[in-house]
Short mmCIF file of C-alpha atoms and ligand atoms in Angstrom, two decimals:
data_model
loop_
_atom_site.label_atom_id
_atom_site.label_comp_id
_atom_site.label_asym_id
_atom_site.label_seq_id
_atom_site.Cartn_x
_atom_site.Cartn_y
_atom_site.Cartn_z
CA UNK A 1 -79.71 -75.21 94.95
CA UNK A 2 -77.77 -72.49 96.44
CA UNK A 3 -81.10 -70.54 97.26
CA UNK A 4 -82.61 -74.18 98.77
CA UNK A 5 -79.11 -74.57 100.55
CA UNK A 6 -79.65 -71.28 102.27
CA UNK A 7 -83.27 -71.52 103.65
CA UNK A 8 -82.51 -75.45 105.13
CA UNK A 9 -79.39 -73.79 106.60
CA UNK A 10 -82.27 -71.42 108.47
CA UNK A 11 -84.16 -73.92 109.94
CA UNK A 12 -83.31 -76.34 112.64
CA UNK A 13 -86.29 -78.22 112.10
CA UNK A 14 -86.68 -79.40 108.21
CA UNK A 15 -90.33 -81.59 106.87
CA UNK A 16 -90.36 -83.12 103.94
CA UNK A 17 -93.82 -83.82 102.65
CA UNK A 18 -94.99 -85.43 99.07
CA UNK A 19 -98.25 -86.20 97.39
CA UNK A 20 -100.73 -89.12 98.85
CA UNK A 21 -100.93 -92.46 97.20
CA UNK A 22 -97.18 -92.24 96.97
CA UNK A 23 -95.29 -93.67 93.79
CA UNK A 24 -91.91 -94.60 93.28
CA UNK A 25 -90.71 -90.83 92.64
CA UNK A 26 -92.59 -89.42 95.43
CA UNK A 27 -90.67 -91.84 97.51
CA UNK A 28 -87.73 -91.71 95.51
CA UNK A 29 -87.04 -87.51 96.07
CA UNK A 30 -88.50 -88.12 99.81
CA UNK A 31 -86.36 -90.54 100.71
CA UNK A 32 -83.60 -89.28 98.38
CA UNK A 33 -83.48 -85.65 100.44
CA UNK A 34 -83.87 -87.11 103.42
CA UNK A 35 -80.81 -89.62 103.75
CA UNK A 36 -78.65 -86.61 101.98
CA UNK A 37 -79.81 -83.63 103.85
CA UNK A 38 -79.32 -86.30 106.90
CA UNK A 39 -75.43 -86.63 106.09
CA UNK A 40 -75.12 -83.06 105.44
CA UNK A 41 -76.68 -81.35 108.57
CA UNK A 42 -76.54 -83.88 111.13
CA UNK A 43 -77.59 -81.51 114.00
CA UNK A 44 -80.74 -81.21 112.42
CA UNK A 45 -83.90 -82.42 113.07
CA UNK A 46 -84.91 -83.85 109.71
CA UNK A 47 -88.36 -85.79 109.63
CA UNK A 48 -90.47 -87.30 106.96
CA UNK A 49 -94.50 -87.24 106.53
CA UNK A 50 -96.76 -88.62 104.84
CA UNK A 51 -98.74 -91.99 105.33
CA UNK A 52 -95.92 -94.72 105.48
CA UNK A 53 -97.57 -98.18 104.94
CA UNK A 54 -97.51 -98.52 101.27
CA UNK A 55 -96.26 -102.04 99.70
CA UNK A 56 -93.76 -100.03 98.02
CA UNK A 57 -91.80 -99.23 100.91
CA UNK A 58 -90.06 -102.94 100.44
CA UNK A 59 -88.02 -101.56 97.94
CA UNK A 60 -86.44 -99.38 100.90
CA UNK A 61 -84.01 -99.78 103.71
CA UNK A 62 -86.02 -99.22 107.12
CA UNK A 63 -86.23 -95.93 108.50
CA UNK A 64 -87.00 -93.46 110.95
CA UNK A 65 -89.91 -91.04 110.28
CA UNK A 66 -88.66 -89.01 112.95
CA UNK A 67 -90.78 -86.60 115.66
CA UNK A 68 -92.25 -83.03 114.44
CA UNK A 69 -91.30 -80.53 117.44
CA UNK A 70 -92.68 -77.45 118.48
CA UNK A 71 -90.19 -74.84 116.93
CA UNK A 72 -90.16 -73.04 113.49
CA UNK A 73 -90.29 -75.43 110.42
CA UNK A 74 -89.11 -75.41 107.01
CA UNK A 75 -91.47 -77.62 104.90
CA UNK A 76 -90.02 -78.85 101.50
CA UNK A 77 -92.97 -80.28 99.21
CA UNK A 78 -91.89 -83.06 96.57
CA UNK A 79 -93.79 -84.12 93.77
CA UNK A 80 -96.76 -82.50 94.38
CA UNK A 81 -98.71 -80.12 91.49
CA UNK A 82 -101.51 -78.63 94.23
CA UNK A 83 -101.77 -78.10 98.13
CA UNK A 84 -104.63 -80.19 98.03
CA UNK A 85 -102.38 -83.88 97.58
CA UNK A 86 -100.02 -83.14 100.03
CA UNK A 87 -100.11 -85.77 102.36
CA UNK A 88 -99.54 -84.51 105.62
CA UNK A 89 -100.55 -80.84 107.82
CA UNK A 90 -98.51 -78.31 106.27
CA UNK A 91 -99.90 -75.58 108.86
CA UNK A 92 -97.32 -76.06 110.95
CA UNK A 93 -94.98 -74.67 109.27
CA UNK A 94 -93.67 -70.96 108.89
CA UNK A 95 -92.01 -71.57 105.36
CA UNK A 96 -92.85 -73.81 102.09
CA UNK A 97 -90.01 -74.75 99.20
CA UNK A 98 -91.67 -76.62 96.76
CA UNK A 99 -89.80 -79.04 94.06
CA UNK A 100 -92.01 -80.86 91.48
CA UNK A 101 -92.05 -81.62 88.18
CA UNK A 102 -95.85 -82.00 87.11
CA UNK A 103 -97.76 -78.98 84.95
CA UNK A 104 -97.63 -76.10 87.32
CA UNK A 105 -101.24 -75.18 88.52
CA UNK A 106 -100.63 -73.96 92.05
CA UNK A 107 -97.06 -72.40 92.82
CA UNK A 108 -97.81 -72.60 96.48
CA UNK A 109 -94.38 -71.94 97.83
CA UNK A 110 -92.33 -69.23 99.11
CA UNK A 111 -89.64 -70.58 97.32
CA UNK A 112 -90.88 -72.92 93.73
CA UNK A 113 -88.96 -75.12 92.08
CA UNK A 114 -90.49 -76.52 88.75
CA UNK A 115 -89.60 -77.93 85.70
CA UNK A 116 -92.59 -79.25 84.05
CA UNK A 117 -89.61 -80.75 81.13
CA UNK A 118 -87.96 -82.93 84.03
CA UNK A 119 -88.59 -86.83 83.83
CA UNK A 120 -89.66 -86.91 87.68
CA UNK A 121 -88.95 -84.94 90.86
CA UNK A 122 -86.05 -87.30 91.57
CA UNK A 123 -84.32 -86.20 88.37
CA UNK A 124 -84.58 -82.50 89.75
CA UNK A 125 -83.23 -83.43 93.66
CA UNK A 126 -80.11 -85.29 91.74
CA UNK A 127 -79.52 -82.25 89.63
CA UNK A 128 -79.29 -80.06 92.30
CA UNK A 129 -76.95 -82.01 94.26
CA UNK A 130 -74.81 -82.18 91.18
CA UNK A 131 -74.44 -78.49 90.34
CA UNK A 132 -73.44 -78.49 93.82
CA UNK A 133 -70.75 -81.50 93.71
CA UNK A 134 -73.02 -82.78 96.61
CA UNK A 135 -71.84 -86.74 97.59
CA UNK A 136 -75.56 -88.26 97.40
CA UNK A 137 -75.08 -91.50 99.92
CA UNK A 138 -75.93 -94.88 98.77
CA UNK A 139 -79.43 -95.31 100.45
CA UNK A 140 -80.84 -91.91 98.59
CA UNK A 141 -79.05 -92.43 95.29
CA UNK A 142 -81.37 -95.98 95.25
CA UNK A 143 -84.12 -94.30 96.35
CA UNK A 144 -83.64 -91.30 93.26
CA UNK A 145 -82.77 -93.64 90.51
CA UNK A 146 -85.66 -95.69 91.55
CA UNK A 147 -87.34 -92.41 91.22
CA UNK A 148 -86.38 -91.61 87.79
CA UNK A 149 -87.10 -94.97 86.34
CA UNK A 150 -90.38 -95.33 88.05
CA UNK A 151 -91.63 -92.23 86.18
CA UNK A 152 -89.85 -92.39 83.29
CA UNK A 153 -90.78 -95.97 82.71
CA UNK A 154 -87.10 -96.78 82.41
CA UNK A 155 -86.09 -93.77 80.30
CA UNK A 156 -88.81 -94.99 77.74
CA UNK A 157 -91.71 -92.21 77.71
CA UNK A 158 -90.75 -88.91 75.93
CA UNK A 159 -89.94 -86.83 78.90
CA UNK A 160 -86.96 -88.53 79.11
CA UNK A 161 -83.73 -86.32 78.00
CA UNK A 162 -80.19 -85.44 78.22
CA UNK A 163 -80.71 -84.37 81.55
CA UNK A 164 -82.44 -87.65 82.36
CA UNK A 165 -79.43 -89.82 81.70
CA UNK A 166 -77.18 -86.78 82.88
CA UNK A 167 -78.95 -87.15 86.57
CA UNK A 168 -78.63 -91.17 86.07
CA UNK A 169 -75.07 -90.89 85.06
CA UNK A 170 -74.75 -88.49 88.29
CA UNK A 171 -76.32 -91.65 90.69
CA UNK A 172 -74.37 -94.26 89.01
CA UNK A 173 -71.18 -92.74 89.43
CA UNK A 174 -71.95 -92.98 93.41
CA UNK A 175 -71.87 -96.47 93.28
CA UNK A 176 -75.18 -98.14 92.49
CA UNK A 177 -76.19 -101.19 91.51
CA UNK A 178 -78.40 -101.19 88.69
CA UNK A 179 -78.70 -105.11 88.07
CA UNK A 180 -79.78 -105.08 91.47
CA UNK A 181 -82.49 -102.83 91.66
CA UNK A 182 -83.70 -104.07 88.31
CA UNK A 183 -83.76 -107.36 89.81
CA UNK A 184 -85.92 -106.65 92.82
CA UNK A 185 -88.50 -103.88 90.59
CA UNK A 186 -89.09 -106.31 88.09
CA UNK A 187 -89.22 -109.47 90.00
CA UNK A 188 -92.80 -110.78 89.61
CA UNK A 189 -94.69 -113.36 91.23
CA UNK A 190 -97.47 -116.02 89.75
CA UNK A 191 -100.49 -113.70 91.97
CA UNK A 192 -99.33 -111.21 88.97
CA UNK A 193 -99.55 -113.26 86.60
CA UNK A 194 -103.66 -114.25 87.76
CA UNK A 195 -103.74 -110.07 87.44
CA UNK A 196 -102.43 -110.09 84.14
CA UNK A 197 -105.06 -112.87 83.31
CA UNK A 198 -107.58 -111.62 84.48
CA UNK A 199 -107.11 -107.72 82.61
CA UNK A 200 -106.68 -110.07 79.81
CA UNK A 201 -109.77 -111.66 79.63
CA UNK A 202 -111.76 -108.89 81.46
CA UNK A 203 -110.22 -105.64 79.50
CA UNK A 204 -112.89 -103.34 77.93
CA UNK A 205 -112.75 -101.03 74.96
CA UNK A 206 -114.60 -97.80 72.86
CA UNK A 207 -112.99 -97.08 69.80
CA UNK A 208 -109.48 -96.12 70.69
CA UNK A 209 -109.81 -95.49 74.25
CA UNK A 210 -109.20 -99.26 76.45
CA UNK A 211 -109.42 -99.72 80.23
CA UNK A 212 -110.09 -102.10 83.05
CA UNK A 213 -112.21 -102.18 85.86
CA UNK A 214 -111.43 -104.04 89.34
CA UNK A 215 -113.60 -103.94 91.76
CA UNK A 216 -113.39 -104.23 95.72
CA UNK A 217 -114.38 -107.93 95.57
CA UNK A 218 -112.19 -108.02 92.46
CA UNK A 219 -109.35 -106.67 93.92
CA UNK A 220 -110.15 -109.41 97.20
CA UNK A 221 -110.15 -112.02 94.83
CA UNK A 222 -106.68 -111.33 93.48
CA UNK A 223 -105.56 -110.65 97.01
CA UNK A 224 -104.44 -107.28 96.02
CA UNK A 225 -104.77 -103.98 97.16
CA UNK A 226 -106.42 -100.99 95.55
CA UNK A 227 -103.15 -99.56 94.73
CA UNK A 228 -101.37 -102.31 93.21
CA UNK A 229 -104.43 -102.83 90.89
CA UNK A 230 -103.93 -99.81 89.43
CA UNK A 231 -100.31 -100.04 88.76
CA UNK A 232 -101.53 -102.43 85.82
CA UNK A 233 -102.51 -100.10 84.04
CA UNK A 234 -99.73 -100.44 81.60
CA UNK A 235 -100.73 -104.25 80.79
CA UNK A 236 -103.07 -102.37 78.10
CA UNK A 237 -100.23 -100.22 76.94
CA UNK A 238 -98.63 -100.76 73.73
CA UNK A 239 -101.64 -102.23 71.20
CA UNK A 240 -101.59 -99.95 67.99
CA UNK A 241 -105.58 -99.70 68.07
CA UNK A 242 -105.80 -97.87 71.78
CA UNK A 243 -104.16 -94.67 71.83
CA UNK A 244 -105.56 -94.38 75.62
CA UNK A 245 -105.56 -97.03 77.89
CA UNK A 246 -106.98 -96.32 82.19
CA UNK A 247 -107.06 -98.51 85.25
CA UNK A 248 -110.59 -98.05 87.11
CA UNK A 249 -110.04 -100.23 90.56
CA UNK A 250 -112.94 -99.37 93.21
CA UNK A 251 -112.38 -97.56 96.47
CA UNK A 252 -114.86 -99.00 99.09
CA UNK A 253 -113.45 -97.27 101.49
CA UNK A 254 -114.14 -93.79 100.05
CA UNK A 255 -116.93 -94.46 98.33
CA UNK A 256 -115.39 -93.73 95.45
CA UNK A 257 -113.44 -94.91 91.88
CA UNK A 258 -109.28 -94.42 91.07
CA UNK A 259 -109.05 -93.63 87.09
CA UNK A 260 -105.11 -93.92 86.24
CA UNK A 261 -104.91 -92.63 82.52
CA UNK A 262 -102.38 -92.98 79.99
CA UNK A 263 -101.78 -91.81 76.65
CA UNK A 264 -99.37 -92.47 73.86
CA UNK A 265 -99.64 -89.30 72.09
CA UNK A 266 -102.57 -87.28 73.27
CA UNK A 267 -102.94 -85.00 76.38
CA UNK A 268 -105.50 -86.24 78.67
CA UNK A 269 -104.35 -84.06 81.68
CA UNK A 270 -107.14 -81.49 81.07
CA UNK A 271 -109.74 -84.17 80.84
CA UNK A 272 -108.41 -85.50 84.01
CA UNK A 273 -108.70 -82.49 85.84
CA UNK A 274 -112.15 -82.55 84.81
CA UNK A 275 -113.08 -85.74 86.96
CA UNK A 276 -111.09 -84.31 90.19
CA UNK A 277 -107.34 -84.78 88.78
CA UNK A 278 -104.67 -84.18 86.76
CA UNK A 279 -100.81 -85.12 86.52
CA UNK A 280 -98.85 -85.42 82.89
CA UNK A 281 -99.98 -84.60 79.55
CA UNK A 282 -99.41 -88.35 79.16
CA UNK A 283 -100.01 -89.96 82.31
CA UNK A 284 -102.74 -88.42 84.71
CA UNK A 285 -104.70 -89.54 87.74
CA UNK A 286 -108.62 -89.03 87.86
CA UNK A 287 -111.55 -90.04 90.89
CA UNK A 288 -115.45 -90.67 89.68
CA UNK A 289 -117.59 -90.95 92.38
CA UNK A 290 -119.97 -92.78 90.64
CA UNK A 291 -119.30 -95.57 87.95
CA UNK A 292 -121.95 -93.34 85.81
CA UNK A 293 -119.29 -90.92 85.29
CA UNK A 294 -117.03 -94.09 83.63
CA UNK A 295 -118.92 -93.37 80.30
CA UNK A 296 -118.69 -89.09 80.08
CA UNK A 297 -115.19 -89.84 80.72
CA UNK A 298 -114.67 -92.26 77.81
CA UNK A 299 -117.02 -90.07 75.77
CA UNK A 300 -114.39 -87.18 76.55
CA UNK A 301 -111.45 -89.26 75.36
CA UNK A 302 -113.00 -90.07 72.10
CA UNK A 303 -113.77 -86.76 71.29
CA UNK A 304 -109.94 -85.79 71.93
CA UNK A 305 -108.41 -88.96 70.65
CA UNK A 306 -110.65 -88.33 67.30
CA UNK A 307 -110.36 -84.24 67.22
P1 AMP B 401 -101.54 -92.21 88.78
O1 AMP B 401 -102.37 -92.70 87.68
O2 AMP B 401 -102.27 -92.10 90.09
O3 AMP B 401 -100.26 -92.96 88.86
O4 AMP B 401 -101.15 -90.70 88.43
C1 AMP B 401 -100.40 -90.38 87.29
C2 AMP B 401 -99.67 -89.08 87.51
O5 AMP B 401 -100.62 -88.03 87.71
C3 AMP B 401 -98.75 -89.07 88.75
O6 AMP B 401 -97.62 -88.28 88.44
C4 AMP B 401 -99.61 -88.40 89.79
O7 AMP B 401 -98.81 -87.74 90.75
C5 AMP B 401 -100.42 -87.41 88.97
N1 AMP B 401 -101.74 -87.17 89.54
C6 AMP B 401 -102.65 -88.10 89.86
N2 AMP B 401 -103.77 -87.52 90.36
C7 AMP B 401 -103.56 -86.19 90.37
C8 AMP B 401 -104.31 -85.04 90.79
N3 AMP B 401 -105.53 -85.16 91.31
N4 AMP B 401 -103.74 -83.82 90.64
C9 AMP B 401 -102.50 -83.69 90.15
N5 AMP B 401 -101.73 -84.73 89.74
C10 AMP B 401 -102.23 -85.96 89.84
#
């Protein structure tokens, strides 16, 4: 932190940046920076990027994205493995710190920060501010325990550790309420329930590999977006007989398809990579341009799930 510490002190003008199609830790170690490094250098000109109307900004206190100026910048890059998914124009500034915790395939900052071990980037902001007895203020120790649970699935997938619940510990001791975040995360509403029906009846499988597909008109007809469709993906989690389980929701828009992939045991992030992603060993992201592709992608499980 001390090195991190430094550089911000060397800026007046500080950008914080994370990957596109935000999740709850991308948001959680935005946000979580933000409202700290906001208490801590109030003369500073703080600002956030990134495209800001995802439905998962309800789970946030409003706030101010704040105005990029025309002087020397100090971006700091959350939760993001490759320039590429930044979401935002990086060009303008002079210097890049990078903090992530996915499988490191592009180092692309002056200063790099990654622990491929760490639960989520949120774990890794809270840490920081620990070792440095840094008061995290309500607002961004929500935001980072949100974080952390979000990616961790509440401390249930393996990459949670000591230093998980040491970083949770860290947040609760600053005065958070649990119950109540629970309470508005896990709230659900009957228009899920229709979702959860419908993945039900509509779920297809191949051996040991399971997945859904929602289309656009799909997606209309459940009155959700292409987003929250795939953050189902976990309905097919959990049956012994699929040891990999995908969301496939259609993006019109693009022209293209949204593959989110999980795994219980085996590492699909290479296989990801291979259809234009990546991610976790356990939990990756992946775009076909063509349904065709569905099938070599399933093919490619198998072979991995059965080798
Ligand atoms: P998703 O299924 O979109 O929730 O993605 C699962 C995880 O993989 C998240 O941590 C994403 O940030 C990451 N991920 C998704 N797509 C990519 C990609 N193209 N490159 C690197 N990481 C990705």
């Amino acid at each position: 932190m001390r090195e991190i510490l430094k550089k911000i002190n060397e800026y007046n003008q500080i950008i914080l940046y994370r990957h596109v199609n935000p999740d709850l830790d991308a948001f959680g170690s935005q946000f979580g920076l933000y409202w700290t490094l906001k208490s801590l250098f109030k003369e500073k000109n703080i600002v956030l990027e990134g495209n800001m109307d995802s439905d998962l900004l309800r789970y946030y206190p409003s706030f101010d994205k704040g105005t990029i100026h025309n002087e020397r910048s100090l971006a700091i890059v959350l939760d993001t493995a490759n320039k590429e998914r930044i979401d935002g124009h990086i060009e303008c500034c002079d210097e890049i710190i990078k903090i992530d915790h996915h499988v490191v395939v592009d180092s692309y900052g002056n200063i790099n920060r990654e622990n491929e071990t760490a639960s989520s980037c949120s774990e890794i902001i809270t840490l920081l501010f620990k070792q440095e007895n840094i008061t995290i203020p309500m607002n961004a120790a929500n935001a980072l325990y949100l974080g952390i649970v979000g990616d961790s699935n509440r401390f249930l997938y393996s990459s949670t550790s000591t230093s998980t619940f040491e970083a949770a510990s860290y947040l609760l001791a600053s005065g958070i309420d649990i119950n109540a975040l629970y309470q508005s995360l896990y709230m659900k509403t009957k228009k899920d329930l229709e979702v959860v029906k419908y993945i039900y009846n509509h779920y297809q499988s191949k051996g040991k590999i399971a997945w859904f597909y929602l289309s656009d008109n799909d997606l209309k007809e459940l009155h959700i977006t292409r987003e929250q469709g795939s953050q189902f993906v976990n309905t097919l989690a959990n049956y012994e007989e699929f040891c990999v389980w995908m969301a496939v929701t259609e993006n019109k828009e693009n022209s293209c398809f949204r593959v989110s992939i999980r795994s219980r045991n085996t590492d699909i992030r290479e296989i990801a990579s291979r259809f234009h992603g990546g991610g976790h060993a356990f939990a990756s992201g992946a775009t076909l341009y063509s349904l065709d592709e569905l099938e070599e992608l399933v093919r490619q499980l198998e072979v991995k799930v059965n080798g």
